[in-house]
PDB file of C-alpha atoms in Angstrom:
ATOM      1  CA  ALA N  12       0.000   0.000   0.000  1.00 95.00           C
ATOM      2  CA  THR N  13       1.230   3.528  -0.661  1.00 95.00           C
ATOM      3  CA  VAL N  14       1.244   6.628   1.529  1.00 97.00           C
ATOM      4  CA  GLY N  15       2.691   9.695  -0.111  1.00 95.00           C
ATOM      5  CA  GLU N  16       5.685   8.685  -2.203  1.00 96.00           C
ATOM      6  CA  CYS N  17       6.504   5.592  -0.097  1.00 97.00           C
ATOM      7  CA  PHE N  18       5.054   2.132  -0.131  1.00 96.00           C
ATOM      8  CA  TYR N  19       4.610  -0.282   2.740  1.00 98.00           C
ATOM      9  CA  VAL N  20       4.673  -4.061   3.107  1.00 97.00           C
ATOM     10  CA  PHE N  21       3.302  -5.846   6.177  1.00 97.00           C
ATOM     11  CA  GLY N  22       3.761  -9.470   7.230  1.00 95.00           C
ATOM     12  CA  GLY N  23       3.637 -12.447   4.920  1.00 92.00           C
ATOM     13  CA  ARG N  24       5.326 -15.804   5.079  1.00 86.00           C
ATOM     14  CA  GLN N  25       8.942 -16.920   4.764  1.00 82.00           C
ATOM     15  CA  GLY N  26       8.386 -20.157   2.843  1.00 73.00           C
ATOM     16  CA  LYS N  27       5.921 -22.333   0.968  1.00 68.00           C
ATOM     17  CA  THR N  28       4.051 -24.006   3.815  1.00 65.00           C
ATOM     18  CA  MET N  29       1.968 -22.501   6.601  1.00 60.00           C
ATOM     19  CA  ASP N  30       4.572 -23.799   9.082  1.00 67.00           C
ATOM     20  CA  ASP N  31       7.367 -21.770   7.468  1.00 72.00           C
ATOM     21  CA  GLY N  32       6.856 -18.808   9.748  1.00 78.00           C
ATOM     22  CA  ALA N  33       4.361 -16.017   9.216  1.00 86.00           C
ATOM     23  CA  LEU N  34       5.604 -12.492   9.851  1.00 93.00           C
ATOM     24  CA  ASN N  35       4.190  -9.345  11.432  1.00 95.00           C
ATOM     25  CA  ASP N  36       6.870  -6.860  10.467  1.00 96.00           C
ATOM     26  CA  LEU N  37       6.215  -3.579   8.658  1.00 98.00           C
ATOM     27  CA  TRP N  38       8.602  -2.189   6.050  1.00 97.00           C
ATOM     28  CA  GLN N  39       8.650   1.115   4.207  1.00 98.00           C
ATOM     29  CA  PHE N  40      10.325   1.660   0.842  1.00 98.00           C
ATOM     30  CA  ASP N  41      11.377   5.167  -0.174  1.00 97.00           C
ATOM     31  CA  PRO N  42      11.896   5.076  -3.958  1.00 97.00           C
ATOM     32  CA  GLU N  43      13.756   8.405  -4.018  1.00 96.00           C
ATOM     33  CA  ALA N  44      16.338   7.179  -1.495  1.00 97.00           C
ATOM     34  CA  ARG N  45      16.039   3.605  -2.871  1.00 97.00           C
ATOM     35  CA  GLN N  46      15.987   2.388   0.698  1.00 98.00           C
ATOM     36  CA  TRP N  47      13.973  -0.079   2.780  1.00 98.00           C
ATOM     37  CA  THR N  48      13.409   0.797   6.438  1.00 98.00           C
ATOM     38  CA  GLN N  49      11.798  -1.445   9.026  1.00 97.00           C
ATOM     39  CA  VAL N  50       9.093   0.493  10.875  1.00 97.00           C
ATOM     40  CA  SER N  51       9.083  -0.360  14.572  1.00 93.00           C
ATOM     41  CA  ALA N  52       5.876   0.111  16.512  1.00 94.00           C
ATOM     42  CA  GLU N  53       4.201  -1.694  19.399  1.00 92.00           C
ATOM     43  CA  GLY N  54       0.845  -3.410  19.048  1.00 95.00           C
ATOM     44  CA  ALA N  55       1.306  -4.813  15.542  1.00 97.00           C
ATOM     45  CA  PRO N  56      -1.288  -7.374  14.414  1.00 97.00           C
ATOM     46  CA  ASP N  57      -0.477 -11.053  14.861  1.00 96.00           C
ATOM     47  CA  ALA N  58       1.782 -12.626  12.242  1.00 95.00           C
ATOM     48  CA  ARG N  59      -0.117 -13.654   9.100  1.00 95.00           C
ATOM     49  CA  SER N  60      -0.087 -14.349   5.408  1.00 93.00           C
ATOM     50  CA  TYR N  61      -2.801 -14.061   2.746  1.00 93.00           C
ATOM     51  CA  HIS N  62      -3.960 -10.802   4.356  1.00 96.00           C
ATOM     52  CA  GLN N  63      -4.638  -7.551   2.521  1.00 97.00           C
ATOM     53  CA  MET N  64      -3.501  -3.991   3.163  1.00 97.00           C
ATOM     54  CA  VAL N  65      -4.792  -0.697   1.759  1.00 97.00           C
ATOM     55  CA  SER N  66      -4.131   2.939   2.563  1.00 97.00           C
ATOM     56  CA  VAL N  67      -6.395   5.929   3.089  1.00 97.00           C
ATOM     57  CA  GLY N  68      -4.676   9.238   3.795  1.00 97.00           C
ATOM     58  CA  ASP N  69      -1.878   8.631   6.314  1.00 97.00           C
ATOM     59  CA  GLU N  70      -3.330   5.317   7.547  1.00 98.00           C
ATOM     60  CA  LEU N  71      -2.668   1.731   6.523  1.00 98.00           C
ATOM     61  CA  PHE N  72      -5.397  -0.865   7.077  1.00 98.00           C
ATOM     62  CA  VAL N  73      -4.632  -4.594   7.412  1.00 98.00           C
ATOM     63  CA  PHE N  74      -7.493  -7.076   7.102  1.00 98.00           C
ATOM     64  CA  GLY N  75      -7.713 -10.806   7.807  1.00 97.00           C
ATOM     65  CA  GLY N  76      -5.382 -13.445   6.452  1.00 96.00           C
ATOM     66  CA  CYS N  77      -4.097 -16.730   7.837  1.00 94.00           C
ATOM     67  CA  GLY N  78      -2.378 -16.737  11.218  1.00 93.00           C
ATOM     68  CA  ALA N  79      -1.202 -19.364  13.685  1.00 90.00           C
ATOM     69  CA  SER N  80      -4.740 -19.644  15.093  1.00 90.00           C
ATOM     70  CA  GLY N  81      -6.381 -20.065  11.671  1.00 93.00           C
ATOM     71  CA  ARG N  82      -8.201 -17.716   9.324  1.00 96.00           C
ATOM     72  CA  LEU N  83      -8.648 -14.188  10.649  1.00 96.00           C
ATOM     73  CA  ASN N  84     -11.325 -11.500  10.232  1.00 97.00           C
ATOM     74  CA  ASP N  85      -9.676  -8.721  12.210  1.00 97.00           C
ATOM     75  CA  LEU N  86      -8.982  -5.180  11.046  1.00 98.00           C
ATOM     76  CA  HIS N  87      -6.050  -3.051  12.197  1.00 98.00           C
ATOM     77  CA  SER N  88      -4.891   0.441  11.314  1.00 98.00           C
ATOM     78  CA  PHE N  89      -1.411   1.913  11.376  1.00 98.00           C
ATOM     79  CA  ASN N  90      -0.970   5.677  11.454  1.00 98.00           C
ATOM     80  CA  THR N  91       2.188   6.428   9.454  1.00 97.00           C
ATOM     81  CA  VAL N  92       2.606   9.818  11.160  1.00 97.00           C
ATOM     82  CA  THR N  93       2.267   8.773  14.825  1.00 97.00           C
ATOM     83  CA  LYS N  94       3.633   5.242  14.164  1.00 97.00           C
ATOM     84  CA  GLN N  95       0.807   3.660  16.185  1.00 97.00           C
ATOM     85  CA  TRP N  96      -1.152   0.462  15.537  1.00 98.00           C
ATOM     86  CA  THR N  97      -4.826   0.294  16.514  1.00 98.00           C
ATOM     87  CA  LYS N  98      -7.042  -2.795  16.545  1.00 98.00           C
ATOM     88  CA  LEU N  99     -10.377  -1.707  15.132  1.00 98.00           C
ATOM     89  CA  PRO N 100     -13.792  -3.005  16.254  1.00 96.00           C
ATOM     90  CA  SER N 101     -14.945  -6.457  15.201  1.00 93.00           C
ATOM     91  CA  PRO N 102     -18.179  -6.772  13.247  1.00 91.00           C
ATOM     92  CA  PRO N 103     -21.271  -6.891  15.500  1.00 87.00           C
ATOM     93  CA  TYR N 104     -22.677  -9.723  13.384  1.00 90.00           C
ATOM     94  CA  GLU N 105     -21.675 -13.302  12.510  1.00 88.00           C
ATOM     95  CA  GLY N 106     -21.360 -13.071   8.700  1.00 87.00           C
ATOM     96  CA  LEU N 107     -17.734 -11.975   8.321  1.00 94.00           C
ATOM     97  CA  GLU N 108     -15.955 -15.303   8.629  1.00 95.00           C
ATOM     98  CA  GLY N 109     -12.187 -15.442   9.037  1.00 96.00           C
ATOM     99  CA  ARG N 110     -10.606 -15.573   5.587  1.00 96.00           C
ATOM    100  CA  GLY N 111      -7.455 -15.288   3.583  1.00 95.00           C
ATOM    101  CA  GLY N 112      -7.135 -13.698   0.185  1.00 94.00           C
ATOM    102  CA  ALA N 113     -10.067 -11.312   0.570  1.00 95.00           C
ATOM    103  CA  ASN N 114     -10.510  -8.640  -2.079  1.00 95.00           C
ATOM    104  CA  PHE N 115     -10.008  -5.482   0.000  1.00 96.00           C
ATOM    105  CA  THR N 116     -10.210  -1.865  -1.101  1.00 96.00           C
ATOM    106  CA  ALA N 117     -11.213   1.615  -0.005  1.00 96.00           C
ATOM    107  CA  SER N 118     -14.025   3.518  -1.675  1.00 93.00           C
ATOM    108  CA  GLY N 119     -13.010   6.260  -4.083  1.00 92.00           C
ATOM    109  CA  ASP N 120     -13.949   8.936  -1.542  1.00 93.00           C
ATOM    110  CA  GLY N 121     -11.868   7.235   1.178  1.00 94.00           C
ATOM    111  CA  ARG N 122     -14.803   6.909   3.566  1.00 95.00           C
ATOM    112  CA  THR N 123     -15.390   3.165   3.447  1.00 95.00           C
ATOM    113  CA  LEU N 124     -13.348  -0.041   3.338  1.00 96.00           C
ATOM    114  CA  PHE N 125     -14.804  -3.039   1.505  1.00 95.00           C
ATOM    115  CA  VAL N 126     -14.079  -6.746   2.042  1.00 95.00           C
ATOM    116  CA  ILE N 127     -15.335  -8.796  -0.895  1.00 94.00           C
ATOM    117  CA  GLY N 128     -15.075 -12.572  -1.011  1.00 92.00           C
ATOM    118  CA  GLY N 129     -11.938 -14.398   0.080  1.00 94.00           C
ATOM    119  CA  PHE N 130     -11.303 -17.992   1.140  1.00 94.00           C
ATOM    120  CA  ALA N 131     -12.970 -19.146   4.384  1.00 94.00           C
ATOM    121  CA  GLY N 132     -12.664 -22.898   3.818  1.00 93.00           C
ATOM    122  CA  ARG N 133     -14.549 -22.238   0.581  1.00 93.00           C
ATOM    123  CA  GLU N 134     -14.500 -19.409  -1.927  1.00 93.00           C
ATOM    124  CA  MET N 135     -16.794 -16.566  -0.813  1.00 92.00           C
ATOM    125  CA  ALA N 136     -18.994 -14.055  -2.689  1.00 90.00           C
ATOM    126  CA  ASP N 137     -20.095 -11.816   0.173  1.00 91.00           C
ATOM    127  CA  ALA N 138     -19.470  -8.128   0.809  1.00 91.00           C
ATOM    128  CA  HIS N 139     -18.786  -6.250   4.038  1.00 94.00           C
ATOM    129  CA  ALA N 140     -18.119  -2.575   4.660  1.00 94.00           C
ATOM    130  CA  PHE N 141     -16.329  -0.616   7.378  1.00 96.00           C
ATOM    131  CA  ASP N 142     -17.143   3.086   7.787  1.00 96.00           C
ATOM    132  CA  LEU N 143     -13.909   4.960   8.503  1.00 97.00           C
ATOM    133  CA  GLN N 144     -15.677   7.890  10.190  1.00 96.00           C
ATOM    134  CA  THR N 145     -17.895   5.938  12.607  1.00 96.00           C
ATOM    135  CA  ARG N 146     -15.496   2.958  12.796  1.00 96.00           C
ATOM    136  CA  GLN N 147     -18.437   0.564  12.401  1.00 95.00           C
ATOM    137  CA  TRP N 148     -18.986  -2.520  10.226  1.00 95.00           C
ATOM    138  CA  TRP N 149     -22.062  -3.454   8.242  1.00 90.00           C
ATOM    139  CA  GLN N 150     -22.820  -6.333   5.921  1.00 87.00           C
ATOM    140  CA  GLU N 151     -23.495  -4.987   2.486  1.00 75.00           C
ATOM    141  CA  PRO N 152     -26.036  -7.023   0.530  1.00 72.00           C
ATOM    142  CA  ALA N 153     -23.855  -8.449  -2.234  1.00 65.00           C
ATOM    143  CA  THR N 154     -26.480  -7.523  -4.823  1.00 67.00           C
ATOM    144  CA  HIS N 155     -25.958  -3.826  -3.976  1.00 73.00           C
ATOM    145  CA  ILE N 156     -22.312  -3.762  -5.051  1.00 73.00           C
ATOM    146  CA  LEU N 157     -21.638  -6.977  -6.971  1.00 77.00           C
ATOM    147  CA  PRO N 158     -23.056  -8.022 -10.336  1.00 78.00           C
ATOM    148  CA  LYS N 159     -25.659 -10.799 -10.247  1.00 79.00           C
ATOM    149  CA  ASN N 160     -23.253 -13.219 -11.938  1.00 81.00           C
ATOM    150  CA  PHE N 161     -20.313 -12.504  -9.583  1.00 84.00           C
ATOM    151  CA  GLN N 162     -18.431 -15.738  -8.885  1.00 85.00           C
ATOM    152  CA  SER N 163     -17.076 -16.563  -5.447  1.00 87.00           C
ATOM    153  CA  ARG N 164     -13.353 -15.818  -5.429  1.00 88.00           C
ATOM    154  CA  SER N 165     -10.230 -15.074  -3.438  1.00 91.00           C
ATOM    155  CA  VAL N 166      -6.757 -13.612  -4.058  1.00 88.00           C
ATOM    156  CA  GLY N 167      -8.019 -11.227  -6.723  1.00 87.00           C
ATOM    157  CA  ILE N 168      -7.383  -7.521  -7.026  1.00 86.00           C
ATOM    158  CA  ALA N 169      -9.927  -4.943  -5.877  1.00 89.00           C
ATOM    159  CA  ALA N 170      -9.889  -1.237  -6.651  1.00 90.00           C
ATOM    160  CA  ALA N 171     -12.190   1.766  -6.566  1.00 89.00           C
ATOM    161  CA  LEU N 172     -12.949   3.877  -9.619  1.00 87.00           C
ATOM    162  CA  PRO N 173     -13.653   7.270  -8.003  1.00 85.00           C
ATOM    163  CA  SER N 174     -15.062   8.983 -11.099  1.00 82.00           C
ATOM    164  CA  THR N 175     -17.770   6.309 -11.480  1.00 82.00           C
ATOM    165  CA  ASN N 176     -18.310   5.477  -7.789  1.00 81.00           C
ATOM    166  CA  ARG N 177     -17.714   1.785  -8.598  1.00 83.00           C
ATOM    167  CA  LEU N 178     -15.586  -1.019  -7.226  1.00 86.00           C
ATOM    168  CA  VAL N 179     -13.755  -3.420  -9.505  1.00 86.00           C
ATOM    169  CA  VAL N 180     -12.672  -6.952  -8.602  1.00 87.00           C
ATOM    170  CA  TYR N 181     -10.357  -8.558 -11.127  1.00 87.00           C
ATOM    171  CA  GLY N 182      -9.055 -12.083 -11.419  1.00 87.00           C
ATOM    172  CA  GLY N 183      -8.480 -14.361  -8.487  1.00 85.00           C
ATOM    173  CA  GLU N 184      -9.097 -17.986  -7.643  1.00 85.00           C
ATOM    174  CA  ILE N 185     -12.641 -19.278  -8.161  1.00 83.00           C
ATOM    175  CA  GLU N 186     -11.978 -22.713  -6.722  1.00 81.00           C
ATOM    176  CA  GLU N 187      -9.441 -23.966  -4.244  1.00 75.00           C
ATOM    177  CA  ALA N 188      -6.040 -24.677  -5.823  1.00 66.00           C
ATOM    178  CA  SER N 189      -5.076 -28.329  -5.715  1.00 65.00           C
ATOM    179  CA  ALA N 190      -1.682 -27.297  -4.299  1.00 62.00           C
ATOM    180  CA  GLY N 191      -3.342 -25.351  -1.463  1.00 59.00           C
ATOM    181  CA  HIS N 192      -1.102 -22.621  -0.048  1.00 51.00           C
ATOM    182  CA  LEU N 193       1.703 -23.585  -2.417  1.00 54.00           C
ATOM    183  CA  GLY N 194      -0.316 -21.732  -5.039  1.00 53.00           C
ATOM    184  CA  ALA N 195      -2.037 -22.396  -8.309  1.00 45.00           C
ATOM    185  CA  GLY N 196       0.018 -24.124 -10.957  1.00 40.00           C
ATOM    186  CA  VAL N 197       2.537 -25.682  -8.558  1.00 40.00           C
TER     187      VAL N 197
END
């Protein structure tokens, strides 16, 4: 995710299997200086892979993924100015199952985060929203933001098109890869 002229990378995994050590480190790359810097801050989310991260203003938002305890549905923010992590509220409803590979993006106006699909033991085709002003979740009826023929999917790319007030989800996995976490085509 990018903030200003820098981009950030959080967590991930060191190898091919889930036992190869998930990470919870945060790194910043400054392309002008051509330098990576590890960002140290207390309260980082648990180590994970298959999570997603987006930015809005000076904040980074990390959603879900696969951690040591299984699939996650938590949301965390990191303020790049104050260098503080914050765990955000959990949904007040049952529908947002823990998942890896969710399609995650901010609305074009930067007011809302969207979680679309992902893998929760099966490919998902649901939609959830988090209001950045009220810091509250709601389950968005999928038919309000997804086309009627939207296929369940994970590990795709999601983006907002501000001029049209639309979200785009591109690509992804529509059925579980036979190689599991080793990835499709392995």
